[in-house]
Coordinates of C-alpha atoms and ligand atoms in Angstrom, one line a residue:
M30 CA 10.2 -42.8 -55.8
K31 CA 12.0 -45.7 -53.5
M32 CA 11.2 -46.5 -50.3
L33 CA 13.2 -45.8 -46.8
I34 CA 15.3 -48.3 -44.8
G35 CA 18.0 -47.5 -42.8
G36 CA 18.7 -44.6 -43.6
K37 CA 19.3 -45.3 -47.5
W38 CA 16.2 -44.7 -50.3
V39 CA 16.5 -48.1 -51.4
D40 CA 14.5 -50.0 -54.2
A41 CA 13.0 -53.6 -53.4
A42 CA 14.8 -56.6 -52.9
G43 CA 13.6 -58.1 -55.5
G44 CA 12.9 -55.3 -57.8
Q45 CA 9.3 -55.1 -58.2
T46 CA 7.1 -51.8 -58.7
F47 CA 3.2 -50.5 -57.8
S48 CA 2.1 -47.7 -59.8
R49 CA -0.7 -45.1 -57.8
S50 CA -3.5 -43.9 -61.0
S51 CA -5.6 -40.7 -59.0
P52 CA -8.9 -41.9 -58.6
G53 CA -9.8 -38.3 -59.7
N54 CA -8.6 -38.9 -64.0
G55 CA -6.8 -41.9 -64.0
M56 CA -3.5 -41.0 -64.5
E57 CA -1.0 -42.6 -62.9
V58 CA 0.0 -39.8 -60.4
G59 CA 3.1 -42.3 -58.5
I60 CA 5.4 -46.0 -59.2
Y61 CA 6.9 -47.7 -55.8
P62 CA 8.8 -50.7 -55.1
E63 CA 6.5 -53.3 -54.2
A64 CA 8.0 -54.3 -50.9
G65 CA 8.4 -57.9 -49.8
A66 CA 9.4 -59.8 -46.9
E67 CA 12.5 -59.6 -47.9
D68 CA 12.3 -56.1 -47.4
V69 CA 10.7 -55.6 -44.6
D70 CA 12.9 -57.8 -43.0
R71 CA 15.7 -55.1 -43.2
A72 CA 14.0 -52.4 -42.3
V73 CA 13.3 -54.9 -38.9
A74 CA 17.1 -54.9 -38.9
A75 CA 17.9 -51.2 -39.2
A76 CA 14.8 -50.5 -36.5
R77 CA 16.6 -53.1 -34.6
S78 CA 19.8 -51.1 -34.3
A79 CA 18.5 -47.8 -33.9
F80 CA 16.4 -49.0 -30.9
E81 CA 19.3 -51.4 -29.4
T82 CA 23.0 -49.0 -30.6
G83 CA 21.7 -45.8 -31.6
E84 CA 21.2 -43.1 -29.4
W85 CA 17.6 -41.9 -30.6
P86 CA 16.3 -44.3 -27.3
Y87 CA 18.5 -42.3 -24.4
M88 CA 18.7 -39.0 -26.4
A89 CA 18.1 -35.9 -24.6
A90 CA 14.3 -35.2 -24.4
E91 CA 15.3 -31.8 -25.9
D92 CA 17.2 -33.3 -28.4
R93 CA 14.0 -35.2 -30.5
A94 CA 11.6 -32.9 -29.8
R95 CA 13.9 -30.3 -31.6
I96 CA 14.0 -33.6 -34.1
L97 CA 10.3 -33.2 -34.5
T98 CA 10.0 -29.3 -34.0
S99 CA 12.7 -29.5 -37.4
T100 CA 10.0 -32.3 -38.8
A101 CA 6.3 -29.6 -38.0
E102 CA 8.4 -26.4 -39.8
L103 CA 9.7 -28.5 -42.7
I104 CA 5.8 -30.2 -43.5
R105 CA 4.5 -26.4 -43.4
K106 CA 7.1 -24.9 -45.8
N107 CA 6.1 -28.7 -48.0
A108 CA 2.4 -27.6 -47.5
D109 CA 2.3 -26.9 -51.2
R110 CA 3.8 -30.3 -53.0
I111 CA 2.9 -32.7 -50.4
A112 CA -1.2 -32.2 -50.4
L113 CA -0.7 -31.7 -54.5
I114 CA 0.4 -35.4 -53.7
E115 CA -2.0 -36.3 -51.0
T116 CA -4.7 -34.6 -53.6
L117 CA -3.3 -37.1 -56.5
E118 CA -3.4 -40.1 -54.6
S119 CA -6.2 -40.0 -52.5
G120 CA -8.8 -38.7 -54.4
K121 CA -9.8 -35.8 -51.8
V122 CA -10.2 -32.2 -52.5
I123 CA -7.5 -29.9 -52.5
S124 CA -8.9 -27.6 -50.1
Q125 CA -9.2 -29.4 -47.6
A126 CA -5.4 -31.6 -48.1
R127 CA -4.1 -28.3 -47.6
A128 CA -5.4 -28.6 -44.0
E129 CA -4.9 -31.6 -43.1
M130 CA -1.1 -30.1 -44.1
D131 CA -1.3 -26.9 -41.0
W132 CA -3.2 -29.9 -39.0
S133 CA -0.5 -32.8 -39.7
A134 CA 2.8 -30.5 -38.4
N135 CA 0.7 -29.0 -35.3
L136 CA 0.4 -32.6 -34.1
W137 CA 4.4 -32.3 -34.6
D138 CA 4.9 -29.5 -32.5
Y139 CA 2.5 -30.7 -30.2
C140 CA 4.9 -33.7 -29.3
A141 CA 7.9 -31.6 -29.2
G142 CA 6.1 -30.3 -26.5
V143 CA 5.8 -33.6 -24.6
A144 CA 8.9 -35.0 -25.9
R145 CA 10.1 -32.6 -22.7
T146 CA 7.7 -33.6 -20.0
L147 CA 7.5 -37.4 -20.3
H148 CA 8.8 -38.6 -16.8
G149 CA 8.8 -41.6 -14.8
D150 CA 7.1 -41.0 -11.1
S151 CA 9.1 -41.5 -7.5
H152 CA 8.1 -43.4 -4.3
N153 CA 9.4 -41.7 -1.6
N154 CA 7.0 -43.7 1.3
L155 CA 7.6 -47.3 1.0
G156 CA 9.3 -47.1 4.8
P157 CA 13.3 -45.6 5.5
N158 CA 15.2 -48.3 3.1
L159 CA 13.5 -47.9 0.1
I160 CA 12.9 -45.5 -2.7
A161 CA 11.5 -46.6 -5.6
N162 CA 11.7 -45.2 -9.8
V163 CA 9.5 -46.8 -11.7
M164 CA 10.8 -45.3 -15.2
R165 CA 8.8 -44.8 -18.5
E166 CA 10.8 -46.2 -20.8
P167 CA 10.4 -46.8 -24.8
I168 CA 8.2 -49.9 -25.3
G169 CA 10.8 -50.3 -28.4
V170 CA 11.1 -51.1 -32.7
V171 CA 7.0 -50.2 -33.9
S172 CA 5.3 -51.0 -36.7
I173 CA 3.0 -48.1 -37.8
I174 CA 0.6 -49.4 -40.5
T175 CA -1.8 -47.0 -42.1
P176 CA -4.7 -46.6 -44.5
W177 CA -5.6 -44.3 -47.7
N178 CA -8.2 -41.8 -46.2
F179 CA -5.8 -39.5 -44.1
P180 CA -2.6 -40.3 -45.2
L181 CA 0.2 -37.2 -43.7
L182 CA -2.6 -37.0 -40.7
I183 CA -2.6 -40.3 -39.4
I184 CA 0.8 -41.0 -39.5
S185 CA 1.2 -38.5 -37.8
Q186 CA -1.4 -39.3 -35.2
K187 CA 1.4 -42.2 -34.8
L188 CA 4.6 -41.3 -35.9
P189 CA 5.6 -37.6 -33.7
F190 CA 3.8 -40.2 -30.7
A191 CA 6.3 -43.1 -31.0
L192 CA 9.8 -40.5 -31.5
A193 CA 8.4 -38.8 -28.5
A194 CA 8.0 -41.9 -26.8
G195 CA 12.2 -42.5 -27.6
C196 CA 10.6 -45.8 -30.3
T197 CA 12.2 -47.2 -33.3
A198 CA 9.1 -47.8 -36.2
I199 CA 9.0 -49.4 -39.5
V200 CA 5.8 -48.0 -41.3
K201 CA 4.1 -48.8 -44.0
P202 CA 1.3 -46.4 -46.4
S203 CA -1.7 -48.0 -48.2
E204 CA -0.5 -48.8 -51.4
F205 CA -3.5 -45.8 -52.5
T206 CA -1.4 -43.4 -50.8
P207 CA 2.4 -44.4 -50.2
G208 CA 3.9 -41.2 -51.5
T209 CA 3.1 -38.3 -48.7
T210 CA 4.7 -40.9 -46.3
L211 CA 7.6 -41.2 -48.0
I212 CA 7.9 -37.1 -48.9
L213 CA 8.0 -37.1 -44.9
G214 CA 10.3 -39.6 -44.7
E215 CA 12.7 -37.5 -46.9
L216 CA 11.7 -34.4 -44.5
L217 CA 12.7 -36.2 -41.0
M218 CA 15.9 -36.7 -42.7
E219 CA 16.7 -33.5 -43.2
A220 CA 15.7 -32.3 -39.9
G221 CA 18.3 -34.4 -38.2
L222 CA 16.3 -37.8 -37.9
P223 CA 19.6 -40.6 -37.1
D224 CA 19.5 -43.2 -39.9
G225 CA 17.4 -46.9 -39.6
V226 CA 15.0 -44.4 -36.5
V227 CA 12.2 -44.2 -39.1
N228 CA 11.7 -46.5 -42.6
I229 CA 10.2 -47.0 -44.5
V230 CA 8.1 -50.0 -46.9
T231 CA 5.7 -49.3 -49.5
G232 CA 3.5 -52.7 -50.7
H233 CA 0.9 -54.2 -49.8
G234 CA -1.3 -55.8 -46.8
R235 CA 0.7 -59.4 -48.1
P236 CA 2.8 -60.5 -48.2
A237 CA 4.8 -56.2 -46.4
G238 CA 1.8 -55.7 -44.2
Q239 CA 1.5 -59.0 -42.3
R240 CA 5.1 -59.5 -42.0
M241 CA 5.0 -56.2 -40.5
L242 CA 2.8 -58.1 -37.9
D243 CA 4.6 -61.1 -37.8
H244 CA 8.3 -60.5 -37.7
P245 CA 9.7 -61.5 -33.9
G246 CA 11.5 -58.4 -33.9
V247 CA 8.7 -56.1 -33.5
D248 CA 8.0 -54.8 -30.0
M249 CA 3.9 -52.8 -31.1
I250 CA 2.1 -53.3 -33.3
S251 CA -0.2 -49.3 -33.9
F252 CA -2.6 -49.7 -36.6
T253 CA -5.1 -48.0 -38.1
G254 CA -7.4 -49.3 -40.5
S255 CA -11.4 -52.0 -41.4
T256 CA -11.8 -53.7 -38.5
A257 CA -11.3 -57.0 -40.4
V258 CA -7.8 -56.2 -40.8
G259 CA -7.6 -54.5 -37.1
K260 CA -8.2 -58.7 -35.9
I261 CA -6.1 -60.0 -38.0
A262 CA -3.4 -57.5 -35.7
V263 CA -4.5 -59.0 -32.7
Q264 CA -4.5 -62.9 -34.3
S265 CA -0.6 -62.1 -35.0
S266 CA 0.2 -60.3 -32.1
A267 CA -0.3 -63.8 -30.2
Q268 CA 2.5 -64.8 -31.8
Q269 CA 5.0 -62.8 -29.1
L270 CA 2.1 -61.3 -27.6
K271 CA 3.4 -57.7 -29.1
K272 CA 1.5 -54.7 -27.9
V273 CA -1.5 -53.6 -29.8
S274 CA -3.1 -50.2 -30.5
L275 CA -6.0 -49.7 -33.3
E276 CA -7.7 -47.7 -34.6
L277 CA -10.6 -48.5 -37.0
G278 CA -13.9 -48.6 -38.7
G279 CA -16.8 -46.3 -37.1
K280 CA -20.5 -46.1 -37.3
N281 CA -21.0 -42.2 -35.7
A282 CA -25.0 -41.2 -34.8
Q283 CA -25.0 -37.3 -34.3
I284 CA -28.3 -36.8 -32.1
V285 CA -30.5 -34.2 -32.7
F286 CA -32.9 -32.9 -29.9
A287 CA -36.4 -30.7 -30.8
D288 CA -34.0 -27.9 -29.0
A289 CA -30.8 -27.5 -31.0
N290 CA -29.2 -24.8 -33.1
L291 CA -31.1 -26.5 -36.4
E292 CA -28.8 -24.3 -38.1
E293 CA -25.5 -25.6 -37.0
A294 CA -26.6 -29.1 -36.5
A295 CA -27.8 -29.0 -40.4
D296 CA -24.0 -28.2 -41.5
A297 CA -22.5 -30.5 -39.2
I298 CA -24.2 -33.0 -39.9
I299 CA -23.4 -32.2 -43.9
E300 CA -19.9 -32.1 -42.3
G301 CA -19.9 -34.9 -40.5
A302 CA -21.7 -37.5 -43.0
F303 CA -20.2 -36.0 -46.7
K304 CA -16.6 -34.6 -45.8
N305 CA -13.8 -36.9 -47.3
A306 CA -16.5 -38.1 -49.5
G307 CA -17.8 -40.5 -45.7
E308 CA -14.7 -41.6 -46.4
S309 CA -13.8 -40.8 -42.3
C310 CA -13.5 -43.4 -39.3
N311 CA -15.5 -39.9 -37.8
C312 CA -17.7 -40.6 -40.8
G313 CA -21.3 -38.9 -39.3
A314 CA -23.5 -41.8 -40.3
R315 CA -26.3 -41.4 -39.0
L316 CA -28.7 -38.6 -38.4
L317 CA -30.5 -39.3 -35.2
V318 CA -33.3 -37.2 -34.9
E319 CA -36.2 -35.9 -32.2
R320 CA -39.1 -37.0 -34.2
S321 CA -40.8 -33.2 -33.7
I322 CA -38.5 -31.7 -35.8
H323 CA -37.6 -34.0 -38.3
D324 CA -38.9 -32.4 -41.4
E325 CA -37.4 -29.6 -40.9
L326 CA -34.2 -30.9 -40.2
V327 CA -33.7 -33.5 -42.9
Q328 CA -35.1 -30.4 -45.1
R329 CA -32.3 -27.9 -44.2
V330 CA -29.9 -30.9 -44.4
S331 CA -31.1 -31.9 -47.4
K332 CA -31.2 -28.0 -49.2
R333 CA -27.7 -27.5 -48.0
A334 CA -26.7 -31.0 -49.1
Q335 CA -27.8 -29.6 -52.9
S336 CA -25.5 -27.4 -52.6
V337 CA -22.5 -28.9 -52.2
K338 CA -19.7 -30.1 -55.1
V339 CA -18.5 -33.2 -56.4
G340 CA -16.0 -33.2 -58.2
D341 CA -12.3 -32.9 -59.7
P342 CA -10.2 -33.3 -57.2
L343 CA -7.4 -29.5 -58.2
D344 CA -10.5 -27.8 -58.8
P345 CA -10.2 -25.5 -55.0
E346 CA -14.0 -24.8 -55.3
A347 CA -15.3 -29.4 -55.2
Q348 CA -15.9 -30.0 -51.6
I349 CA -16.6 -34.0 -52.5
G350 CA -13.4 -35.7 -54.9
A351 CA -13.3 -38.4 -56.0
I352 CA -13.1 -42.0 -54.9
I353 CA -9.9 -44.3 -53.5
S354 CA -10.7 -47.3 -56.6
P355 CA -13.5 -48.5 -58.0
A356 CA -14.0 -51.0 -55.5
Q357 CA -14.9 -48.8 -53.4
L358 CA -17.1 -46.5 -55.4
D359 CA -19.6 -50.5 -56.5
K360 CA -20.1 -51.0 -52.9
I361 CA -21.1 -47.5 -51.7
V362 CA -23.4 -47.3 -54.3
G363 CA -24.4 -51.5 -53.7
F364 CA -25.3 -49.7 -49.4
V365 CA -27.8 -47.0 -51.6
S366 CA -29.4 -49.2 -53.9
R367 CA -29.8 -52.7 -51.1
A368 CA -31.0 -49.7 -48.7
R369 CA -33.6 -48.6 -51.2
E370 CA -34.3 -51.7 -51.8
G371 CA -35.0 -52.6 -48.7
G372 CA -37.6 -49.8 -48.6
A373 CA -35.5 -46.2 -46.7
G374 CA -36.2 -43.5 -48.9
V375 CA -33.8 -42.3 -51.0
L376 CA -33.9 -38.3 -50.2
L377 CA -30.7 -37.6 -52.5
G378 CA -28.5 -38.0 -54.7
E379 CA -28.4 -42.2 -55.8
G380 CA -25.9 -43.4 -57.0
R381 CA -22.5 -42.3 -59.4
A382 CA -21.6 -38.7 -60.6
P383 CA -20.8 -39.0 -64.5
S384 CA -17.4 -38.5 -65.3
D385 CA -15.3 -39.6 -68.3
A386 CA -12.2 -41.9 -66.0
G387 CA -12.7 -40.2 -62.2
L388 CA -14.7 -41.9 -59.1
Y389 CA -17.4 -39.9 -58.3
V390 CA -20.4 -40.7 -56.1
Y391 CA -23.4 -37.7 -55.3
P392 CA -23.4 -37.7 -51.4
S393 CA -27.2 -39.7 -50.7
I394 CA -29.8 -39.0 -48.1
L395 CA -31.3 -41.9 -46.9
T396 CA -34.8 -41.2 -44.6
G397 CA -37.0 -43.7 -43.2
V398 CA -34.6 -45.9 -41.9
D399 CA -34.9 -48.6 -39.5
P400 CA -32.8 -49.3 -36.8
Q401 CA -31.7 -53.0 -37.8
M402 CA -31.0 -52.2 -41.7
E403 CA -27.4 -53.0 -42.6
V404 CA -27.4 -49.4 -44.0
A405 CA -27.6 -48.5 -40.5
N406 CA -25.1 -50.7 -38.7
S407 CA -21.8 -51.1 -41.5
E408 CA -20.0 -49.2 -41.6
I409 CA -20.2 -48.0 -45.7
F410 CA -17.4 -45.7 -45.6
G411 CA -19.0 -42.9 -48.5
P412 CA -20.9 -40.0 -48.6
V413 CA -23.7 -41.8 -47.2
L414 CA -26.3 -40.4 -44.6
S415 CA -29.5 -42.4 -42.6
V416 CA -31.4 -40.9 -41.3
I417 CA -33.5 -42.6 -38.0
P418 CA -35.6 -40.8 -36.2
F419 CA -36.1 -41.1 -32.3
D420 CA -38.9 -40.7 -29.6
T421 CA -37.1 -40.6 -26.4
P422 CA -33.2 -39.3 -25.5
A423 CA -32.5 -43.2 -23.8
E424 CA -34.1 -44.6 -27.3
A425 CA -31.8 -42.7 -29.4
V426 CA -29.0 -43.7 -27.0
A427 CA -30.1 -47.3 -27.7
I428 CA -30.0 -47.0 -31.4
A429 CA -27.1 -44.7 -30.7
N430 CA -24.7 -47.3 -28.9
Q431 CA -26.3 -50.6 -30.9
T432 CA -24.1 -51.1 -33.4
D433 CA -20.1 -53.0 -32.9
F434 CA -18.9 -49.7 -33.2
G435 CA -18.3 -46.9 -31.0
L436 CA -15.6 -44.7 -32.4
S437 CA -17.9 -40.8 -31.8
A438 CA -21.0 -39.5 -31.0
A439 CA -22.7 -36.4 -31.6
V440 CA -25.3 -34.5 -28.9
W441 CA -26.7 -31.3 -30.6
T442 CA -29.2 -29.6 -27.8
S443 CA -29.3 -26.5 -25.3
D444 CA -29.9 -28.2 -23.0
Y445 CA -27.0 -29.0 -21.1
E446 CA -28.5 -31.2 -18.8
R447 CA -29.8 -33.6 -20.9
A448 CA -26.0 -33.8 -22.9
V449 CA -24.5 -34.5 -19.6
A450 CA -26.5 -37.1 -19.8
M451 CA -26.5 -38.1 -22.5
T452 CA -22.3 -37.9 -22.7
R453 CA -22.1 -40.7 -20.2
R454 CA -24.6 -43.2 -22.0
L455 CA -23.3 -43.3 -25.5
Q456 CA -20.7 -45.9 -25.6
A457 CA -17.8 -44.0 -28.0
G458 CA -15.1 -43.2 -28.0
T459 CA -14.8 -39.0 -28.8
V460 CA -18.6 -37.3 -28.0
W461 CA -18.8 -33.6 -29.5
V462 CA -21.9 -31.7 -27.7
N463 CA -23.0 -29.7 -30.0
T464 CA -19.9 -29.4 -32.1
Y465 CA -18.4 -31.9 -34.7
S466 CA -15.4 -33.5 -35.9
S467 CA -12.8 -31.2 -33.6
G468 CA -10.1 -32.5 -33.4
P469 CA -7.1 -30.5 -31.0
A470 CA -3.9 -32.4 -30.3
E471 CA -3.5 -32.1 -26.8
L472 CA -7.4 -34.4 -26.5
P473 CA -7.2 -38.9 -26.5
F474 CA -9.0 -39.6 -29.7
G475 CA -9.5 -43.8 -30.1
G476 CA -12.5 -45.8 -29.8
Y477 CA -14.6 -48.4 -27.8
K478 CA -16.0 -51.8 -29.0
Q479 CA -14.8 -53.0 -32.4
S480 CA -13.8 -48.7 -33.2
G481 CA -10.3 -50.1 -31.8
I482 CA -7.8 -50.5 -28.6
G483 CA -5.4 -48.1 -27.2
R484 CA -5.7 -44.5 -28.0
E485 CA -4.0 -41.5 -30.0
N486 CA -2.6 -38.2 -29.8
G487 CA -2.8 -36.3 -26.3
R488 CA -0.5 -38.0 -23.4
A489 CA -2.5 -41.0 -23.8
G490 CA -1.3 -41.1 -27.3
V491 CA 2.2 -41.2 -26.6
E492 CA 1.5 -42.9 -22.8
E493 CA 0.9 -45.8 -25.6
F494 CA 3.7 -46.0 -27.3
T495 CA 6.1 -47.0 -23.1
E496 CA 6.6 -49.7 -21.1
L497 CA 6.4 -49.1 -16.8
K498 CA 9.5 -50.0 -15.0
T499 CA 10.4 -49.8 -11.7
V500 CA 13.7 -50.0 -10.4
Q501 CA 13.9 -50.1 -6.3
F502 CA 16.4 -48.3 -4.2
H503 CA 17.5 -50.2 -0.9
F504 CA 18.8 -48.4 1.6
G505 CA 20.8 -49.8 4.5
G506 CA 21.4 -53.1 6.1
R507 CA 19.4 -56.3 4.9
Q508 CA 17.1 -57.6 7.0
A509 CA 16.8 -61.8 5.6
W510 CA 13.8 -62.6 3.8
W511 CA 13.3 -65.7 6.8
V512 CA 13.6 -62.6 9.8
R513 CA 11.6 -60.0 7.4
G514 CA 8.7 -62.7 6.3
Q515 CA 7.6 -63.9 3.2
R516 CA 7.3 -60.5 1.2
Ligands
NAD601 P1 -7.2 -51.5 -44.5 O1 -7.1 -52.4 -43.5 O2 -8.1 -52.0 -46.1 O3 -6.3 -51.5 -45.1 C1 -5.7 -50.0 -43.4 C2 -4.0 -50.3 -44.1 O4 -3.9 -52.0 -43.7 C3 -3.5 -50.4 -45.1 O5 -1.7 -50.2 -44.7 C4 -3.6 -52.1 -45.8 O6 -2.6 -52.4 -46.6 C5 -2.5 -53.1 -45.2 N1 -3.5 -53.6 -43.9 C6 -4.0 -54.9 -45.7 N2 -4.0 -56.2 -45.3 C7 -2.8 -56.3 -44.2 C8 -3.1 -57.7 -43.6 N3 -2.8 -59.1 -43.7 N4 -1.9 -57.2 -43.2 C9 -1.2 -55.9 -42.6 N5 -1.3 -55.0 -43.1 C10 -2.4 -55.1 -44.2 O7 -8.3 -50.1 -44.8 P2 -8.2 -48.9 -45.7 O8 -9.4 -49.7 -47.0 O9 -7.0 -48.4 -45.6 O10 -8.9 -48.1 -44.7 C11 -10.5 -47.9 -44.0 C12 -11.0 -48.4 -43.3 O11 -9.6 -47.5 -42.0 C13 -12.3 -48.1 -42.7 O12 -13.0 -49.1 -42.2 C14 -11.9 -46.8 -41.5 O13 -13.2 -46.7 -40.9 C15 -10.8 -47.4 -40.3 N6 -10.0 -45.8 -40.9 C16 -10.4 -45.9 -39.0 C17 -9.9 -44.6 -38.4 C18 -9.6 -44.5 -36.9 O14 -8.5 -43.2 -36.1 N7 -9.9 -45.4 -36.2 C19 -9.2 -43.5 -39.4 C20 -9.2 -43.9 -40.7 C21 -10.1 -45.4 -41.1

């Protein structure tokens, strides 16, 4: 496939390419241009020109919305094709990839609505001689950099929001999963997006991604990925004081009290910890359980976990597919074996699952985890659940809040007074009560602490891509400044 720059499908200026092999079976599934700084510069120039002289930022929201709606329809129409590429490149199971297509299309639909309701404010209480408009304008050219775990879904949490606001963009998907973002580029062109409004480059973090962070022609960075690279984005942004929006890692806790519906909680714990092979920023990697029900809940969870099917991502019955890369697989296995050496019990699944060419691990449940252990604090990004008992709500809050992250958390209890009290104390951008992992397009999503800066989705998600401009209109004679005073 080729890259999209200024409405044209192009190779990298230097002619280099890279390939992607499926983590499910080791076979090559895509060859892509390896963008360098020169390619990013061309993409930024195209986005800059589409923003400065193109129609997009000033187009009636009605017309922008029509293109976003068409894109949603095209995603649905092409869902099977996109889901297949997503599965081949990411290793996620096909049933889940298919569900993510609907979820993604829904975000484009939502943004069509938000585009039409986005507006500024007016002030008519400023005295007889002054009225003012506070205009909400697109921030400009945005560098959008995405990870590999939910390729189409994550770009759909950013790009339609930026477009709804009237921005133009340069997009770089992860080097592991560029295919579906390029297909999205095709769909945008088919939907009638003007040339240069969205430019897609493929390549690695360095040099392409880094140039997107550093480029002086970029007004905003919207990044989802690791906390380490998020910090690089903040450093790079300082050069021009670009606005930065970051969605980073998590070490999320599901807190289960003795009065919870344990059957439903057990199901959500499995889903939270093992869905997408645990390669999810929202992975419910820590189970904090009230001590009196520890054994019962762990037994329920482990019984369910034993029936989770690990295998070929293309198998419609598989629930956990392949791990993204050999390095990630080694990282996951390393965390589990260090936890065992540190005294944790490995109740279920240790290590790599046998396969001739694919990258698979069994889901693991670690018990007797001390809150100070590495496995209780570091993001693993694999199907590993650490179980930590607690005795009081205050202790549960303290353990939940002790990590550097603050993305999400869940509370399971039938006592809603306790639930409300817990939600107020948990340091997390999303707190679920008696559920996990739902994420309607209407609701803001993002992290406290080192899980990020800013919010995606909802009205806040569009407003991230805007600037406020205050315009004051004076009427009547204007008093000289020395009469008026120094205001
Ligand atoms: P990563 O940080 O390694 O890579 C993310 C993207 O950044 C890729 O496109 C990569 O090419 C690019 N990149 C790498 N180095 C760069 C540099 N120096 N300059 C510019 N770009 C660079 O992350 P990953 O391994 O792809 O994804 C996993 C991480 O993403 C996890 O930490 C996970 O928690 C996080 N994540 C967060 C959310 C969220 O919404 N909070 C969602 C999904 C994933």
